[in-house]
Amino acid sequence: MAAPGKVAAFRLPPLPTIGEIIKLFRLKALKQLSQNFLLDLRLTDKIVKQAGELKNAHVCEVGPGPGGITRSILSAGVEQLLLIEKDARFIPGLQMLSEAAPGKVRIVHGDILTYKMEKAFPKHLKKDWEDEPPDIHIIGNLPFSVSTPLIIKWLESVSKRDGPFTYGRTQMTLTFQKEVGERLTANPGSNQRSRLSIMAQHLCTVENCFIIPGQAFVPKPEVDVSVVHFTPLVQPKIQQPFELVEKVVRSVFQFRRKYCFRGIETLFPENGRLKRTEQLMMTANVDPTLRPFQLSMSQFRNLCNAYRKMCDEDPSLFVFNYREELRQKKMTETLLGSTGQPEQT
Ligand code: SAM
């Protein structure tokens, strides 16, 4: 968990306010891009503090927009700040900030979902995975439609130690819709416990830092926002490939309200499904009548390990796709008609 950092370690020269920047460059928030801006620098300071000590750190800010969080990051005394912004309208305002902090800011007009992070920082910052996290941080207030696919992509990168995690256990401080923040940190038994809880918590220490009320943004979104901090774990709690963990967890949560047995069944082809499901549950020592949201991390680990063992014994198992089986079955039924006989034409 990051110890909250100090913010004012570097003084920016007097600048127009964020509100004035928005007016000056006519930066009307675009609804279709879910743009909601933070104008209150006390709040942006509070977000940036959650990242921990940033003095002399290298930071990547995703979606800087008009630059509120950007100013707080610069004030924290960072060594280098990389800004990745998709909307070209914000670039001139960001350039103005860059001139106010000479030699510190690099602006990329691009999409964070495709930007290659493995070469974004100097090589000498690299740390071994087992070491303390490197002096590299990712911070961002992104649209909800981007932050959720992005965190899934980055969790996969944590597992594979690629992208931003080529440098070691890079920490992230990101915003999410409040409900997604609750899912990311939900404990067993909680209503919000979901696929995202297991995928995030098995790879990272995840901390729901605080809630920003919707009215703090301009324009106001329909929901409140969570600031969430992630530190990749030295040892993932489930030591299996990302794709395997993802498949097991997705299958289990497919029928949220039913016994976990029901979702686990979908890991196996129809022929021998019941027997194999029983075998998996027995090997994993998991009560089949527990509901998915009741399962602990160690029960998920046992399920993944037991499934891995079965896949090693029968390599065709891992590629089995339940939805594809259903689709094929439906097609056959349509072809044969309801009588089970080929239809007369
Ligand atoms: N950080 C600013 C703030 O807090 O006021 C702006 C936040 S606004 C919710 C999201 C920002 O992310 C916008 O500037 C938007 O253009 C940018 N953005 C959206 N999708 C992006 C993407 N795929 N890659 C990079 N930036 C993106």
CSV table of C-alpha atoms and ligand atoms in Angstrom, one decimal:
chain,number,residue,atom,x,y,z
A,1,MET,CA,0.0,0.0,0.0
A,2,ALA,CA,1.4,3.4,-0.9
A,3,ALA,CA,2.1,5.9,1.9
A,4,PRO,CA,0.3,9.1,0.9
A,5,GLY,CA,2.9,11.5,-0.6
A,6,LYS,CA,3.4,15.2,-0.2
A,7,VAL,CA,2.2,17.4,-3.1
A,8,ALA,CA,3.9,20.9,-3.2
A,9,ALA,CA,7.5,20.0,-3.9
A,10,PHE,CA,7.8,22.1,-7.1
A,11,ARG,CA,6.2,25.5,-7.6
A,12,LEU,CA,4.6,26.1,-11.1
A,13,PRO,CA,4.7,29.7,-12.3
A,14,PRO,CA,1.4,31.6,-12.2
A,15,LEU,CA,-0.9,30.1,-14.8
A,16,PRO,CA,-4.5,30.6,-15.9
A,17,THR,CA,-6.9,28.5,-13.9
A,18,ILE,CA,-8.2,25.2,-15.3
A,19,GLY,CA,-11.6,26.9,-15.9
A,20,GLU,CA,-9.8,29.7,-17.9
A,21,ILE,CA,-7.8,27.1,-19.9
A,22,ILE,CA,-11.1,25.4,-20.8
A,23,LYS,CA,-12.5,28.8,-21.9
A,24,LEU,CA,-9.3,29.9,-23.7
A,25,PHE,CA,-9.0,26.7,-25.8
A,26,ARG,CA,-12.8,26.2,-26.1
A,27,LEU,CA,-12.5,22.7,-24.5
A,28,LYS,CA,-16.2,21.9,-24.2
A,29,ALA,CA,-16.5,18.4,-22.7
A,30,LEU,CA,-17.6,15.9,-25.4
A,31,LYS,CA,-20.4,13.7,-24.1
A,32,GLN,CA,-19.6,10.9,-26.6
A,33,LEU,CA,-16.1,10.7,-25.1
A,34,SER,CA,-17.5,10.7,-21.5
A,35,GLN,CA,-15.3,13.7,-20.6
A,36,ASN,CA,-15.8,15.0,-17.1
A,37,PHE,CA,-13.2,17.5,-15.8
A,38,LEU,CA,-11.8,18.2,-12.3
A,39,LEU,CA,-11.3,21.9,-11.7
A,40,ASP,CA,-10.6,21.9,-8.0
A,41,LEU,CA,-6.8,21.6,-7.5
A,42,ARG,CA,-7.3,20.5,-3.8
A,43,LEU,CA,-9.1,17.5,-5.1
A,44,THR,CA,-6.5,16.7,-7.8
A,45,ASP,CA,-3.8,17.1,-5.1
A,46,LYS,CA,-5.7,14.6,-3.0
A,47,ILE,CA,-5.8,12.1,-5.9
A,48,VAL,CA,-2.1,12.5,-6.6
A,49,LYS,CA,-1.2,12.0,-3.0
A,50,GLN,CA,-2.7,8.5,-3.1
A,51,ALA,CA,0.1,7.5,-5.5
A,52,GLY,CA,2.7,8.0,-2.7
A,53,GLU,CA,6.0,9.9,-2.8
A,54,LEU,CA,6.5,11.3,-6.3
A,55,LYS,CA,9.5,13.5,-5.7
A,56,ASN,CA,12.0,12.7,-8.6
A,57,ALA,CA,9.6,9.9,-9.8
A,58,HIS,CA,8.7,9.2,-13.5
A,59,VAL,CA,5.0,9.4,-14.0
A,60,CYS,CA,2.7,8.6,-16.9
A,61,GLU,CA,-0.7,10.4,-16.8
A,62,VAL,CA,-3.4,8.9,-18.9
A,63,GLY,CA,-6.1,11.3,-20.2
A,64,PRO,CA,-4.8,14.6,-18.8
A,65,GLY,CA,-7.5,16.6,-20.6
A,66,PRO,CA,-7.3,20.3,-19.4
A,67,GLY,CA,-4.5,19.4,-17.0
A,68,GLY,CA,-5.9,19.6,-13.4
A,69,ILE,CA,-4.3,16.3,-12.2
A,70,THR,CA,-1.2,17.2,-14.4
A,71,ARG,CA,-0.6,20.3,-12.4
A,72,SER,CA,-0.8,18.4,-9.1
A,73,ILE,CA,1.7,15.8,-10.5
A,74,LEU,CA,4.1,18.5,-11.5
A,75,SER,CA,3.8,20.2,-8.1
A,76,ALA,CA,4.8,16.9,-6.5
A,77,GLY,CA,8.3,17.4,-7.9
A,78,VAL,CA,8.4,14.6,-10.4
A,79,GLU,CA,11.5,14.1,-12.6
A,80,GLN,CA,9.6,13.3,-15.8
A,81,LEU,CA,5.9,13.3,-16.8
A,82,LEU,CA,4.6,11.5,-19.8
A,83,LEU,CA,1.1,12.6,-20.9
A,84,ILE,CA,-1.0,10.4,-23.2
A,85,GLU,CA,-4.1,12.2,-24.5
A,86,LYS,CA,-6.4,11.0,-27.3
A,87,ASP,CA,-8.2,14.3,-27.9
A,88,ALA,CA,-6.1,16.7,-30.0
A,89,ARG,CA,-8.0,19.7,-28.6
A,90,PHE,CA,-6.2,19.4,-25.3
A,91,ILE,CA,-2.6,19.4,-26.7
A,92,PRO,CA,-2.1,23.3,-26.8
A,93,GLY,CA,-3.2,23.7,-23.2
A,94,LEU,CA,-0.9,20.8,-22.2
A,95,GLN,CA,2.0,22.5,-24.2
A,96,MET,CA,1.4,25.6,-22.1
A,97,LEU,CA,1.9,23.5,-18.9
A,98,SER,CA,5.0,21.9,-20.5
A,99,GLU,CA,6.5,25.3,-21.0
A,100,ALA,CA,5.8,26.1,-17.3
A,101,ALA,CA,7.9,23.1,-16.2
A,102,PRO,CA,10.8,23.1,-18.7
A,103,GLY,CA,12.3,19.7,-19.6
A,104,LYS,CA,9.9,17.7,-17.5
A,105,VAL,CA,6.9,17.0,-19.7
A,106,ARG,CA,6.5,14.8,-22.8
A,107,ILE,CA,3.2,14.9,-24.6
A,108,VAL,CA,1.9,12.0,-26.7
A,109,HIS,CA,-1.2,12.5,-28.8
A,110,GLY,CA,-2.4,8.9,-28.8
A,111,ASP,CA,-4.6,6.2,-27.4
A,112,ILE,CA,-3.6,4.5,-24.1
A,113,LEU,CA,-5.3,1.3,-25.2
A,114,THR,CA,-2.7,0.8,-28.0
A,115,TYR,CA,0.3,2.9,-26.7
A,116,LYS,CA,3.3,0.7,-26.1
A,117,MET,CA,4.5,1.3,-22.5
A,118,GLU,CA,7.5,-1.1,-22.5
A,119,LYS,CA,9.8,1.6,-23.9
A,120,ALA,CA,8.2,4.6,-22.2
A,121,PHE,CA,10.7,5.1,-19.4
A,122,PRO,CA,14.5,5.1,-19.1
A,123,LYS,CA,16.0,1.6,-18.8
A,124,HIS,CA,18.0,2.4,-15.6
A,125,LEU,CA,14.7,2.6,-13.7
A,126,LYS,CA,14.0,-1.1,-14.1
A,127,LYS,CA,13.8,-3.1,-10.9
A,128,ASP,CA,13.7,-6.8,-10.3
A,129,TRP,CA,10.1,-8.0,-9.7
A,130,GLU,CA,11.0,-9.1,-6.1
A,131,ASP,CA,12.5,-5.6,-5.3
A,132,GLU,CA,10.6,-2.6,-4.1
A,133,PRO,CA,8.4,-1.1,-6.9
A,134,PRO,CA,10.3,1.1,-9.4
A,135,ASP,CA,10.1,4.9,-9.2
A,136,ILE,CA,7.4,4.8,-11.9
A,137,HIS,CA,3.7,5.6,-11.5
A,138,ILE,CA,0.7,5.6,-13.7
A,139,ILE,CA,-2.0,8.0,-12.7
A,140,GLY,CA,-5.3,8.8,-14.5
A,141,ASN,CA,-8.8,9.9,-14.5
A,142,LEU,CA,-10.2,8.2,-17.6
A,143,PRO,CA,-13.7,7.7,-18.9
A,144,PHE,CA,-15.3,4.6,-17.4
A,145,SER,CA,-15.6,3.1,-20.8
A,146,VAL,CA,-11.8,3.1,-21.0
A,147,SER,CA,-10.7,2.5,-17.4
A,148,THR,CA,-12.4,-0.9,-17.1
A,149,PRO,CA,-10.9,-2.5,-20.3
A,150,LEU,CA,-7.6,-0.8,-19.6
A,151,ILE,CA,-7.3,-2.3,-16.1
A,152,ILE,CA,-8.1,-5.8,-17.4
A,153,LYS,CA,-5.4,-5.3,-20.1
A,154,TRP,CA,-2.9,-4.1,-17.4
A,155,LEU,CA,-3.8,-6.9,-15.0
A,156,GLU,CA,-2.8,-9.3,-17.9
A,157,SER,CA,0.4,-7.3,-18.3
A,158,VAL,CA,1.1,-7.6,-14.5
A,159,SER,CA,0.7,-11.4,-14.9
A,160,LYS,CA,3.0,-11.5,-17.9
A,161,ARG,CA,5.3,-8.7,-16.6
A,162,ASP,CA,5.1,-6.8,-19.9
A,163,GLY,CA,4.0,-3.3,-20.9
A,164,PRO,CA,4.4,-0.9,-17.9
A,165,PHE,CA,5.4,-3.9,-15.8
A,166,THR,CA,8.6,-4.5,-17.8
A,167,TYR,CA,10.1,-2.1,-15.3
A,168,GLY,CA,8.9,-4.1,-12.2
A,169,ARG,CA,5.9,-3.7,-10.0
A,170,THR,CA,4.8,-0.3,-11.4
A,171,GLN,CA,2.0,1.2,-9.2
A,172,MET,CA,-1.2,2.7,-10.6
A,173,THR,CA,-3.7,5.2,-9.2
A,174,LEU,CA,-6.8,5.3,-11.4
A,175,THR,CA,-10.4,6.3,-11.2
A,176,PHE,CA,-13.4,4.1,-11.7
A,177,GLN,CA,-17.2,4.3,-11.5
A,178,LYS,CA,-17.9,3.8,-7.7
A,179,GLU,CA,-19.5,0.4,-8.3
A,180,VAL,CA,-16.5,-0.8,-10.3
A,181,GLY,CA,-14.2,0.4,-7.4
A,182,GLU,CA,-16.3,-1.7,-5.0
A,183,ARG,CA,-16.0,-4.7,-7.3
A,184,LEU,CA,-12.3,-4.4,-7.5
A,185,THR,CA,-11.9,-4.5,-3.7
A,186,ALA,CA,-14.8,-6.7,-2.7
A,187,ASN,CA,-14.3,-9.5,-0.1
A,188,PRO,CA,-15.8,-12.9,-0.2
A,189,GLY,CA,-19.5,-12.8,0.7
A,190,SER,CA,-19.9,-9.2,-0.5
A,191,ASN,CA,-22.6,-8.4,-3.1
A,192,GLN,CA,-20.0,-6.8,-5.3
A,193,ARG,CA,-17.7,-9.8,-5.3
A,194,SER,CA,-17.2,-10.6,-9.0
A,195,ARG,CA,-14.7,-11.7,-11.7
A,196,LEU,CA,-12.9,-8.3,-11.4
A,197,SER,CA,-12.4,-8.8,-7.6
A,198,ILE,CA,-10.5,-12.1,-8.2
A,199,MET,CA,-8.6,-11.0,-11.2
A,200,ALA,CA,-7.4,-7.8,-9.5
A,201,GLN,CA,-6.8,-9.1,-6.0
A,202,HIS,CA,-4.9,-12.2,-7.1
A,203,LEU,CA,-2.3,-10.1,-8.9
A,204,CYS,CA,-2.3,-6.8,-6.9
A,205,THR,CA,-2.8,-5.2,-3.5
A,206,VAL,CA,-5.9,-3.1,-4.3
A,207,GLU,CA,-6.9,-0.2,-2.2
A,208,ASN,CA,-10.1,1.8,-2.6
A,209,CYS,CA,-8.7,5.2,-1.5
A,210,PHE,CA,-11.7,7.5,-1.5
A,211,ILE,CA,-14.9,8.5,-3.3
A,212,ILE,CA,-15.2,11.7,-5.4
A,213,PRO,CA,-18.8,12.8,-5.5
A,214,GLY,CA,-20.2,13.2,-9.0
A,215,GLN,CA,-20.8,16.9,-8.4
A,216,ALA,CA,-17.1,17.6,-8.2
A,217,PHE,CA,-16.8,17.1,-12.0
A,218,VAL,CA,-17.7,19.4,-14.8
A,219,PRO,CA,-20.1,18.3,-16.3
A,220,LYS,CA,-21.4,16.1,-13.5
A,221,PRO,CA,-21.5,12.4,-14.4
A,222,GLU,CA,-24.4,10.3,-13.3
A,223,VAL,CA,-22.4,8.3,-10.7
A,224,ASP,CA,-19.8,8.9,-8.0
A,225,VAL,CA,-16.2,8.0,-8.7
A,226,SER,CA,-13.7,5.8,-6.8
A,227,VAL,CA,-9.9,6.5,-6.7
A,228,VAL,CA,-8.2,3.1,-6.6
A,229,HIS,CA,-4.5,2.3,-6.0
A,230,PHE,CA,-2.9,-0.9,-7.3
A,231,THR,CA,0.5,-2.4,-6.3
A,232,PRO,CA,1.4,-5.6,-8.1
A,233,LEU,CA,2.2,-8.5,-5.7
A,234,VAL,CA,5.6,-10.2,-5.7
A,235,GLN,CA,3.8,-13.5,-5.8
A,236,PRO,CA,0.4,-13.7,-7.5
A,237,LYS,CA,-2.1,-15.5,-5.2
A,238,ILE,CA,-2.9,-17.9,-8.1
A,239,GLN,CA,0.2,-19.1,-9.8
A,240,GLN,CA,-1.3,-20.1,-13.2
A,241,PRO,CA,-1.3,-18.4,-16.6
A,242,PHE,CA,-3.6,-15.3,-16.9
A,243,GLU,CA,-5.8,-17.0,-19.6
A,244,LEU,CA,-6.4,-20.1,-17.4
A,245,VAL,CA,-7.4,-18.0,-14.3
A,246,GLU,CA,-9.6,-15.8,-16.4
A,247,LYS,CA,-11.4,-18.8,-17.9
A,248,VAL,CA,-12.1,-20.5,-14.5
A,249,VAL,CA,-13.1,-17.2,-12.9
A,250,ARG,CA,-15.4,-16.2,-15.8
A,251,SER,CA,-17.0,-19.7,-15.8
A,252,VAL,CA,-17.6,-19.6,-12.0
A,253,PHE,CA,-19.3,-16.2,-12.2
A,254,GLN,CA,-21.4,-17.0,-15.2
A,255,PHE,CA,-24.3,-18.0,-12.9
A,256,ARG,CA,-23.8,-15.6,-10.0
A,257,ARG,CA,-26.9,-16.5,-8.0
A,258,LYS,CA,-26.6,-20.3,-8.5
A,259,TYR,CA,-24.4,-22.9,-6.8
A,260,CYS,CA,-20.8,-22.5,-8.0
A,261,PHE,CA,-21.1,-26.0,-9.4
A,262,ARG,CA,-23.4,-24.7,-12.2
A,263,GLY,CA,-20.7,-22.3,-13.6
A,264,ILE,CA,-17.9,-24.8,-13.2
A,265,GLU,CA,-19.8,-27.3,-15.3
A,266,THR,CA,-19.3,-25.0,-18.3
A,267,LEU,CA,-15.6,-25.8,-18.3
A,268,PHE,CA,-16.3,-29.2,-19.6
A,269,PRO,CA,-17.9,-30.7,-22.8
A,270,GLU,CA,-21.4,-32.2,-22.4
A,271,ASN,CA,-20.0,-35.7,-22.7
A,272,GLY,CA,-18.7,-36.5,-19.2
A,273,ARG,CA,-19.6,-33.0,-17.8
A,274,LEU,CA,-21.0,-34.1,-14.5
A,275,LYS,CA,-18.2,-36.6,-13.7
A,276,ARG,CA,-15.5,-34.1,-14.5
A,277,THR,CA,-17.2,-31.3,-12.6
A,278,GLU,CA,-17.4,-33.6,-9.5
A,279,GLN,CA,-13.7,-34.6,-10.0
A,280,LEU,CA,-12.6,-30.9,-10.2
A,281,MET,CA,-14.6,-29.9,-7.1
A,282,MET,CA,-13.3,-32.9,-5.1
A,283,THR,CA,-9.7,-32.3,-6.1
A,284,ALA,CA,-10.1,-28.6,-5.2
A,285,ASN,CA,-11.9,-29.4,-2.0
A,286,VAL,CA,-14.6,-26.8,-2.7
A,287,ASP,CA,-18.2,-27.2,-1.5
A,288,PRO,CA,-20.2,-27.3,-4.8
A,289,THR,CA,-23.2,-25.6,-3.1
A,290,LEU,CA,-21.3,-22.4,-2.3
A,291,ARG,CA,-22.4,-19.4,-4.4
A,292,PRO,CA,-19.7,-17.8,-6.6
A,293,PHE,CA,-19.5,-14.7,-4.5
A,294,GLN,CA,-18.8,-16.8,-1.3
A,295,LEU,CA,-15.6,-18.4,-2.6
A,296,SER,CA,-12.4,-17.3,-1.1
A,297,MET,CA,-9.2,-16.5,-3.0
A,298,SER,CA,-7.6,-19.9,-1.8
A,299,GLN,CA,-10.7,-21.7,-3.1
A,300,PHE,CA,-10.3,-20.0,-6.5
A,301,ARG,CA,-6.6,-21.0,-6.4
A,302,ASN,CA,-7.5,-24.6,-5.7
A,303,LEU,CA,-10.0,-24.6,-8.5
A,304,CYS,CA,-7.5,-23.2,-11.0
A,305,ASN,CA,-4.8,-25.7,-9.9
A,306,ALA,CA,-7.1,-28.6,-10.2
A,307,TYR,CA,-8.3,-27.4,-13.6
A,308,ARG,CA,-4.7,-27.0,-14.7
A,309,LYS,CA,-4.0,-30.6,-13.7
A,310,MET,CA,-7.0,-31.8,-15.8
A,311,CYS,CA,-5.9,-29.7,-18.8
A,312,ASP,CA,-2.4,-31.2,-18.6
A,313,GLU,CA,-3.9,-34.7,-18.7
A,314,ASP,CA,-6.3,-33.7,-21.6
A,315,PRO,CA,-4.9,-30.8,-23.6
A,316,SER,CA,-8.1,-30.5,-25.6
A,317,LEU,CA,-9.9,-29.4,-22.5
A,318,PHE,CA,-8.5,-25.9,-22.3
A,319,VAL,CA,-9.8,-24.9,-25.8
A,320,PHE,CA,-13.3,-26.2,-25.0
A,321,ASN,CA,-15.8,-23.3,-25.4
A,322,TYR,CA,-19.2,-23.8,-23.7
A,323,ARG,CA,-20.8,-21.0,-25.8
A,324,GLU,CA,-19.6,-22.6,-29.0
A,325,GLU,CA,-21.0,-25.9,-27.9
A,326,LEU,CA,-24.4,-24.3,-27.2
A,327,ARG,CA,-24.3,-22.5,-30.6
A,328,GLN,CA,-23.6,-25.8,-32.4
A,329,LYS,CA,-26.4,-27.5,-30.5
A,330,LYS,CA,-28.9,-24.8,-31.5
A,331,MET,CA,-27.8,-25.0,-35.1
A,332,THR,CA,-28.3,-28.8,-35.1
A,333,GLU,CA,-31.7,-28.5,-33.5
A,334,THR,CA,-32.7,-25.9,-36.1
A,335,LEU,CA,-31.6,-28.2,-38.9
A,336,LEU,CA,-33.4,-31.2,-37.5
A,337,GLY,CA,-36.5,-29.3,-36.4
A,338,SER,CA,-38.3,-29.9,-33.2
A,339,THR,CA,-39.0,-33.6,-34.0
A,340,GLY,CA,-35.3,-34.4,-34.0
A,341,GLN,CA,-35.7,-35.5,-37.7
A,342,PRO,CA,-34.4,-33.6,-40.7
A,343,GLU,CA,-37.0,-31.1,-41.9
A,344,GLN,CA,-38.9,-31.9,-45.1
A,345,THR,CA,-38.5,-29.2,-47.8
B,1,SAM,N1,-7.8,14.2,-16.4
B,1,SAM,C1,-8.7,15.2,-16.7
B,1,SAM,C2,-9.4,15.6,-15.5
B,1,SAM,O1,-9.4,14.9,-14.5
B,1,SAM,O2,-10.0,16.7,-15.5
B,1,SAM,C3,-9.7,14.7,-17.8
B,1,SAM,C4,-10.6,13.6,-17.4
B,1,SAM,S1,-11.7,13.1,-18.6
B,1,SAM,C5,-12.8,12.0,-17.6
B,1,SAM,C6,-10.9,11.8,-19.5
B,1,SAM,C7,-9.7,12.2,-20.4
B,1,SAM,O3,-9.2,11.1,-21.0
B,1,SAM,C8,-10.1,13.2,-21.5
B,1,SAM,O4,-9.2,14.2,-21.7
B,1,SAM,C9,-10.2,12.2,-22.8
B,1,SAM,O5,-10.0,12.9,-24.0
B,1,SAM,C10,-9.0,11.3,-22.4
B,1,SAM,N2,-9.1,10.0,-23.1
B,1,SAM,C11,-10.3,9.3,-23.3
B,1,SAM,N3,-10.0,8.1,-23.9
B,1,SAM,C12,-8.6,8.1,-24.0
B,1,SAM,C13,-7.7,7.1,-24.5
B,1,SAM,N4,-8.1,5.9,-25.0
B,1,SAM,N5,-6.4,7.3,-24.5
B,1,SAM,C14,-5.9,8.5,-23.9
B,1,SAM,N6,-6.8,9.5,-23.4
B,1,SAM,C15,-8.1,9.3,-23.5
